[in-house]
Short mmCIF file of C-alpha atoms and ligand atoms in Angstrom, two decimals:
data_model
loop_
_atom_site.label_atom_id
_atom_site.label_comp_id
_atom_site.label_asym_id
_atom_site.label_seq_id
_atom_site.Cartn_x
_atom_site.Cartn_y
_atom_site.Cartn_z
CA UNK A 112 135.98 53.58 78.38
CA UNK A 113 137.02 56.97 78.71
CA UNK A 114 138.22 57.30 74.68
CA UNK A 115 134.17 56.42 74.06
CA UNK A 116 133.09 59.07 76.54
CA UNK A 117 135.29 61.41 74.59
CA UNK A 118 134.51 60.59 71.10
CA UNK A 119 130.56 60.86 72.47
CA UNK A 120 131.53 64.43 73.82
CA UNK A 121 133.56 65.53 70.95
CA UNK A 122 132.39 65.75 67.51
CA UNK A 123 135.82 66.65 66.23
CA UNK A 124 137.54 63.53 67.62
CA UNK A 125 134.39 61.57 66.36
CA UNK A 126 134.83 62.44 62.87
CA UNK A 127 138.50 61.31 63.01
CA UNK A 128 137.34 58.25 64.53
CA UNK A 129 135.23 57.71 61.53
CA UNK A 130 138.15 57.85 59.23
CA UNK A 131 139.70 55.27 60.38
CA UNK A 132 137.56 53.31 62.22
CA UNK A 133 135.48 49.90 61.14
CA UNK A 134 131.73 49.89 60.41
CA UNK A 135 128.83 47.34 60.58
CA UNK A 136 126.61 47.82 57.83
CA UNK A 137 122.65 47.78 57.93
CA UNK A 138 119.87 47.83 55.23
CA UNK A 139 116.53 49.52 56.72
CA UNK A 140 117.67 47.58 60.28
CA UNK A 141 119.00 44.22 58.36
CA UNK A 142 122.55 43.64 59.46
CA UNK A 143 125.06 42.61 56.79
CA UNK A 144 126.06 39.07 57.56
CA UNK A 145 128.06 36.45 55.57
CA UNK A 146 127.27 32.88 56.22
CA UNK A 147 130.50 30.48 57.21
CA UNK A 148 129.15 27.06 57.80
CA UNK A 149 126.25 27.18 60.03
CA UNK A 150 127.31 30.37 61.45
CA UNK A 151 126.55 33.95 60.48
CA UNK A 152 129.28 36.31 60.95
CA UNK A 153 129.17 40.15 60.74
CA UNK A 154 132.02 41.57 58.63
CA UNK A 155 133.72 45.03 59.84
CA UNK A 156 134.16 47.15 56.73
CA UNK A 157 137.13 49.77 57.12
CA UNK A 158 136.31 53.51 56.45
CA UNK A 159 138.49 53.27 53.29
CA UNK A 160 136.59 50.15 51.78
CA UNK A 161 133.26 52.17 52.74
CA UNK A 162 134.31 55.16 51.25
CA UNK A 163 135.05 53.05 47.95
CA UNK A 164 131.91 52.08 48.07
CA UNK A 165 130.00 54.79 48.81
CA UNK A 166 131.76 56.18 46.11
CA UNK A 167 130.71 53.62 43.83
CA UNK A 168 127.06 53.69 44.27
CA UNK A 169 127.48 57.64 43.85
CA UNK A 170 127.10 58.46 47.76
CA UNK A 171 128.80 61.60 49.13
CA UNK A 172 131.21 60.29 51.88
CA UNK A 173 130.08 62.81 54.13
CA UNK A 174 127.52 59.60 54.27
CA UNK A 175 129.86 58.05 57.01
CA UNK A 176 128.59 61.11 59.36
CA UNK A 177 125.11 59.07 59.50
CA UNK A 178 126.82 56.16 61.57
CA UNK A 179 126.65 55.76 65.07
CA UNK A 180 129.41 54.80 67.53
CA UNK A 181 129.16 51.30 69.17
CA UNK A 182 132.15 50.64 70.81
CA UNK A 183 135.91 50.15 70.16
CA UNK A 184 139.10 47.77 70.80
CA UNK A 185 141.45 47.78 73.50
CA UNK A 186 143.63 49.66 70.72
CA UNK A 187 140.98 52.51 70.48
CA UNK A 188 139.73 51.38 66.92
CA UNK A 189 136.30 52.62 67.21
CA UNK A 190 133.40 50.45 65.84
CA UNK A 191 130.21 52.15 63.97
CA UNK A 192 127.21 50.98 62.42
CA UNK A 193 125.71 52.45 59.26
CA UNK A 194 122.25 52.14 57.70
CA UNK A 195 122.57 51.96 53.78
CA UNK A 196 118.79 51.91 53.50
CA UNK A 197 118.76 54.66 50.90
CA UNK A 198 120.77 52.42 48.38
CA UNK A 199 119.95 49.40 46.31
CA UNK A 200 120.05 46.34 48.80
CA UNK A 201 120.77 43.69 46.11
CA UNK A 202 123.79 45.85 44.64
CA UNK A 203 125.57 46.13 48.11
CA UNK A 204 124.78 42.37 48.77
CA UNK A 205 126.34 41.33 45.31
CA UNK A 206 129.41 44.44 45.71
CA UNK A 207 130.30 42.99 49.07
CA UNK A 208 129.11 39.12 48.83
CA UNK A 209 126.85 38.75 51.90
CA UNK A 210 123.50 39.41 52.75
CA UNK A 211 121.14 41.69 54.86
CA UNK A 212 119.24 39.36 56.97
CA UNK A 213 116.71 40.08 59.57
CA UNK A 214 118.30 40.27 62.91
CA UNK A 215 115.81 37.76 64.69
CA UNK A 216 116.40 35.16 61.97
CA UNK A 217 120.32 34.92 62.45
CA UNK A 218 120.76 36.19 66.10
CA UNK A 219 121.29 32.71 67.55
CA UNK A 220 123.89 32.08 64.92
CA UNK A 221 125.95 34.83 65.70
CA UNK A 222 129.52 35.11 66.94
CA UNK A 223 129.39 35.58 70.45
CA UNK A 224 131.28 38.90 70.12
CA UNK A 225 129.00 39.96 67.29
CA UNK A 226 125.57 39.59 68.52
CA UNK A 227 125.73 42.09 71.51
CA UNK A 228 127.44 44.43 68.93
CA UNK A 229 124.75 44.45 66.52
CA UNK A 230 122.07 44.24 68.99
CA UNK A 231 123.19 47.61 70.31
CA UNK A 232 123.59 48.84 66.84
CA UNK A 233 120.26 48.20 65.67
CA UNK A 234 118.65 49.43 68.80
CA UNK A 235 120.43 52.72 68.20
CA UNK A 236 120.28 53.08 64.61
CA UNK A 237 116.43 52.27 65.38
CA UNK A 238 116.10 54.79 68.00
CA UNK A 239 117.76 57.49 65.74
CA UNK A 240 115.32 56.90 62.63
CA UNK A 241 112.22 57.42 65.16
CA UNK A 242 113.51 60.52 66.86
CA UNK A 243 114.13 62.67 64.26
CA UNK A 244 111.41 65.22 65.50
CA UNK A 245 111.00 66.90 68.75
CA UNK A 246 107.87 65.90 70.14
CA UNK A 247 107.59 69.21 71.87
CA UNK A 248 108.21 71.80 68.94
CA UNK A 249 107.84 69.43 66.12
CA UNK A 250 110.90 70.65 64.37
CA UNK A 251 113.76 68.17 63.07
CA UNK A 252 116.23 67.11 65.95
CA UNK A 253 120.35 66.72 64.46
CA UNK A 254 122.79 63.72 66.02
CA UNK A 255 125.60 64.42 67.82
CA UNK A 256 128.43 62.68 65.42
CA UNK A 257 128.68 59.57 67.69
CA UNK A 258 125.03 59.20 67.83
CA UNK A 259 124.84 59.19 71.73
CA UNK A 260 121.98 61.95 71.72
CA UNK A 261 119.90 63.97 69.58
CA UNK A 262 119.12 67.94 69.95
CA UNK A 263 116.51 69.84 69.25
CA UNK A 264 118.26 73.46 68.68
CA UNK A 265 115.11 75.57 68.53
CA UNK A 266 114.48 74.65 72.05
CA UNK A 267 118.05 73.11 73.34
CA UNK A 268 116.03 69.92 74.45
CA UNK A 269 118.50 67.31 74.66
CA UNK A 270 117.11 63.51 73.90
CA UNK A 271 119.12 60.24 74.53
CA UNK A 272 118.33 56.53 73.36
CA UNK A 273 116.06 55.01 75.32
CA UNK A 274 115.37 51.37 76.47
CA UNK A 275 112.76 49.63 78.68
CA UNK A 276 113.79 47.78 81.52
CA UNK A 277 112.15 44.24 81.79
CA UNK A 278 112.87 41.75 84.43
CA UNK A 279 112.88 37.92 83.00
CA UNK A 280 112.07 35.77 86.31
CA UNK A 281 112.72 32.12 86.86
CA UNK A 282 110.51 30.74 89.39
CA UNK A 283 111.08 27.72 91.35
CA UNK A 284 109.06 26.06 94.31
CA UNK A 285 112.44 24.32 95.79
CA UNK A 286 112.76 21.21 93.49
CA UNK A 287 111.34 22.08 89.98
CA UNK A 288 111.67 24.84 88.07
CA UNK A 289 108.53 27.12 86.22
CA UNK A 290 108.84 27.61 82.51
CA UNK A 291 106.59 29.08 80.21
CA UNK A 292 105.75 29.93 76.26
CA UNK A 293 103.84 32.43 74.52
CA UNK A 294 102.15 31.55 71.44
CA UNK A 295 104.62 33.56 69.12
CA UNK A 296 107.57 31.22 70.40
CA UNK A 297 108.90 28.46 68.13
CA UNK A 298 107.42 24.99 68.79
CA UNK A 299 108.57 23.05 71.80
CA UNK A 300 110.35 26.14 73.28
CA UNK A 301 110.03 27.43 76.74
CA UNK A 302 111.59 30.28 78.65
CA UNK A 303 111.51 32.01 82.05
CA UNK A 304 108.70 34.43 82.55
CA UNK A 305 109.27 37.98 81.42
CA UNK A 306 107.41 41.70 81.65
CA UNK A 307 108.27 45.34 81.29
CA UNK A 308 108.77 47.44 84.54
CA UNK A 309 105.55 49.67 84.88
CA UNK A 310 106.27 53.10 85.56
CA UNK A 311 107.34 54.08 89.49
CA UNK A 312 107.76 50.34 90.12
CA UNK A 313 111.17 48.82 91.82
CA UNK A 314 112.33 45.61 90.07
CA UNK A 315 111.00 43.57 93.28
CA UNK A 316 107.57 44.68 92.42
CA UNK A 317 107.91 44.09 89.10
CA UNK A 318 109.16 40.41 89.85
CA UNK A 319 105.93 39.94 92.07
CA UNK A 320 103.10 41.33 89.91
CA UNK A 321 104.48 39.60 86.57
CA UNK A 322 104.53 36.08 88.22
CA UNK A 323 101.02 36.83 90.21
CA UNK A 324 99.66 38.42 86.68
CA UNK A 325 101.00 35.45 84.24
CA UNK A 326 100.99 32.32 86.27
CA UNK A 327 98.87 33.18 89.55
CA UNK A 328 101.58 32.35 92.04
CA UNK A 329 102.98 34.63 95.07
CA UNK A 330 106.85 34.93 95.35
CA UNK A 331 108.30 34.26 98.48
CA UNK A 332 112.19 35.45 97.71
CA UNK A 333 114.04 36.72 94.94
CA UNK A 334 117.47 37.49 94.14
CA UNK A 335 119.35 39.14 91.30
CA UNK A 336 121.22 37.27 88.80
CA UNK A 337 122.82 39.27 85.51
CA UNK A 338 121.57 41.25 82.78
CA UNK A 339 121.63 41.85 79.11
CA UNK A 340 120.68 44.14 76.54
CA UNK A 341 117.61 42.85 74.25
CA UNK A 342 117.14 44.48 71.03
CA UNK A 343 113.64 42.97 69.88
CA UNK A 344 111.00 44.70 69.75
CA UNK A 345 112.38 47.55 70.59
CA UNK A 346 115.39 48.02 73.09
CA UNK A 347 115.25 46.35 76.47
CA UNK A 348 117.58 46.00 79.04
CA UNK A 349 116.49 42.30 80.48
CA UNK A 350 117.43 42.03 84.57
CA UNK A 351 117.41 38.41 85.26
CA UNK A 352 116.23 37.32 88.60
CA UNK A 353 115.69 34.02 90.40
CA UNK A 354 112.32 33.64 92.78
CA UNK A 355 110.91 31.10 94.92
CA UNK A 356 107.31 30.20 95.95
CA UNK A 357 106.29 28.17 98.85
CA UNK A 358 106.05 24.54 97.58
CA UNK A 359 102.55 24.35 99.31
CA UNK A 360 101.08 27.11 97.12
CA UNK A 361 102.40 26.08 93.72
CA UNK A 362 99.41 25.35 91.62
CA UNK A 363 99.80 27.33 88.45
CA UNK A 364 96.95 29.51 87.08
CA UNK A 365 98.13 30.39 83.51
CA UNK A 366 96.91 33.97 82.33
CA UNK A 367 95.87 32.67 78.62
CA UNK A 368 96.08 36.17 77.36
CA UNK A 369 99.76 36.57 77.86
CA UNK A 370 101.02 33.02 77.64
CA UNK A 371 100.34 30.09 75.93
CA UNK A 372 101.64 27.19 78.44
CA UNK A 373 103.53 27.28 81.62
CA UNK A 374 104.51 23.95 83.44
CA UNK A 375 106.79 22.86 86.49
CA UNK A 376 109.62 20.98 85.04
CA UNK A 377 111.72 18.48 87.13
CA UNK A 378 115.65 18.80 87.23
CA UNK A 379 116.41 15.86 85.20
CA UNK A 380 113.79 17.19 82.50
CA UNK A 381 115.53 20.60 82.16
CA UNK A 382 118.75 18.91 82.49
CA UNK A 383 118.14 16.78 79.08
CA UNK A 384 116.26 19.63 77.46
CA UNK A 385 119.96 22.00 78.14
CA UNK A 386 121.64 18.62 76.12
CA UNK A 387 119.43 19.27 73.22
CA UNK A 388 119.98 21.85 70.16
CA UNK A 389 117.98 24.80 70.52
CA UNK A 390 115.51 24.31 67.92
CA UNK A 391 112.59 22.53 67.08
CA UNK A 392 112.35 18.63 67.81
CA UNK A 393 108.98 16.83 66.52
CA UNK A 394 108.34 13.27 68.41
CA UNK A 395 107.07 9.86 67.23
CA UNK A 396 103.48 10.98 68.90
CA UNK A 397 103.60 14.40 67.17
CA UNK A 398 104.49 16.69 69.78
CA UNK A 399 107.53 18.62 70.44
CA UNK A 400 110.04 18.16 72.97
CA UNK A 401 111.38 20.64 75.09
CA UNK A 402 113.80 22.90 74.52
CA UNK A 403 115.29 25.95 76.08
CA UNK A 404 116.52 29.64 74.72
CA UNK A 405 120.37 28.94 73.54
CA UNK A 406 123.56 29.47 75.52
CA UNK A 407 124.07 33.24 75.46
CA UNK A 408 120.38 34.18 75.93
CA UNK A 409 119.87 35.36 79.48
CA UNK A 410 117.20 32.79 80.33
CA UNK A 411 119.36 30.25 79.44
CA UNK A 412 122.30 31.60 82.05
CA UNK A 413 118.79 31.39 84.61
CA UNK A 414 118.20 27.83 83.75
CA UNK A 415 121.85 27.08 83.99
CA UNK A 416 122.43 28.43 87.17
CA UNK A 417 118.85 26.67 88.83
CA UNK A 418 120.70 23.16 87.60
CA UNK A 419 123.83 24.05 89.36
CA UNK A 420 121.92 25.19 92.54
CA UNK A 421 119.97 22.09 92.69
CA UNK A 422 122.74 19.94 92.33
CA UNK A 423 124.69 21.60 95.15
CA UNK A 424 121.50 21.59 97.32
CA UNK A 425 121.65 18.85 100.42
CA UNK A 426 119.40 15.83 99.03
N1 LIG B 595 110.49 35.16 77.71
C1 LIG B 595 111.59 35.33 77.40
O1 LIG B 595 112.48 34.10 77.60
C2 LIG B 595 112.26 36.64 76.98
C3 LIG B 595 113.16 36.39 76.60
C4 LIG B 595 114.37 37.42 76.13
C5 LIG B 595 113.53 38.25 75.67
N2 LIG B 595 112.01 38.42 76.32
C6 LIG B 595 111.51 39.93 76.03
O2 LIG B 595 111.02 40.32 77.14
C7 LIG B 595 110.02 41.31 76.60
C8 LIG B 595 108.53 41.54 77.75
O3 LIG B 595 108.29 40.07 77.85
P1 LIG B 595 106.56 40.19 77.54
O4 LIG B 595 106.37 40.42 75.99
O5 LIG B 595 106.00 39.05 78.43
O6 LIG B 595 106.15 41.51 78.40
P2 LIG B 595 104.76 41.52 79.58
O7 LIG B 595 104.51 40.66 80.22
O8 LIG B 595 105.11 43.01 79.89
O9 LIG B 595 103.84 41.77 78.49
C9 LIG B 595 103.94 42.59 77.02
C10 LIG B 595 102.90 43.74 77.13
O10 LIG B 595 103.37 44.61 78.23
C11 LIG B 595 103.07 46.15 77.51
N3 LIG B 595 103.54 47.28 77.85
C12 LIG B 595 103.91 47.23 78.99
N4 LIG B 595 105.40 48.55 78.83
C13 LIG B 595 105.75 48.13 77.45
C14 LIG B 595 107.02 48.69 76.86
N5 LIG B 595 107.62 49.38 77.26
N6 LIG B 595 106.93 47.76 75.62
C15 LIG B 595 106.27 47.11 74.96
N7 LIG B 595 105.15 46.85 75.89
C16 LIG B 595 104.88 47.27 76.77
C17 LIG B 595 102.29 45.84 75.98
O11 LIG B 595 100.76 45.68 76.48
C18 LIG B 595 102.84 44.20 75.73
O12 LIG B 595 101.53 43.94 75.34
C19 LIG B 595 109.55 41.22 75.15
O13 LIG B 595 110.34 42.35 74.71
C20 LIG B 595 110.44 39.84 75.22
O14 LIG B 595 110.77 39.92 73.82
C21 LIG B 595 111.63 37.67 76.67
MG1 LIG B 596 105.11 38.14 79.81
#
């Protein structure tokens, strides 16, 4: 942890780390992946291999300095991410034997270790790409070597990468849980309610407002569970909570502007859905079976916790 901080603060040290570190590659924010069976793996390219590739494609090795620091191993081997969007995509793909794939498409087939790193890398690369100019002076900003900030040298303003807090809430009425879907979700997939925090709000206020806005229910109690970084569509910090509503006041009024549907599901229905593969499954009657976000999505964790909690409750 302290080594990471030193790399962020010291450009000289970071330059050394770039020359011995490993790199995740991107092309216009699509990560470079190799398919192994049904899984996608994100290869880490060594600095020497990357320099060889840059040379082959007639790029200056200074290009390494466009990379951003995304972590390090226990042995202090630094990981970076570099976007090669200025090079011909197909040439790099054939050189490295893999493809640049939209992160959203590959996200749930990624290895557990790769997903959070790629998610952070994409968010950071996107932030740098959209913050090249100072919003006060209009002058170009310059990134520090690690990419943990950008500075406008005209007036000294420092910009730090941003993320938006989002609350994701699993609502229960005591015996059932409320799951909802947006029209953009794949067929049959339901999840917990999610919403961005407004400026000035506490998390508790966001939970109460979002539940009221989206399904017309009043929260009785709520508690925090866990959090997760989420890269889509921009960088969000997903803050996962459980909430209860009064069993007598559980009539759902769906806000059709935000949601396609919201329904109470019984423990049995949820347990059965958790056993299914996280993908659309058409039934004989043409409808799609209920399925839930995959294992390491924080919504999945909330649902698992609710199931566990139901099973330990006195009958
Ligand atoms: N429901 C889930 O299971 C789930 C799971 C993982 C991630 N998410 C993410 O949660 C996020 C929020 O969910 P939602 O879309 O229901 O939010 P939401 O209910 O707050 O509705 C989205 C609307 O909020 C407004 N908004 C306010 N602040 C915003 C900001 N900082 N960025 C973008 N829009 C903002 C916009 O008008 C936007 O159309 C989404 O990015 C989604 O990808 C949801
Ligand atoms: Mg929402």
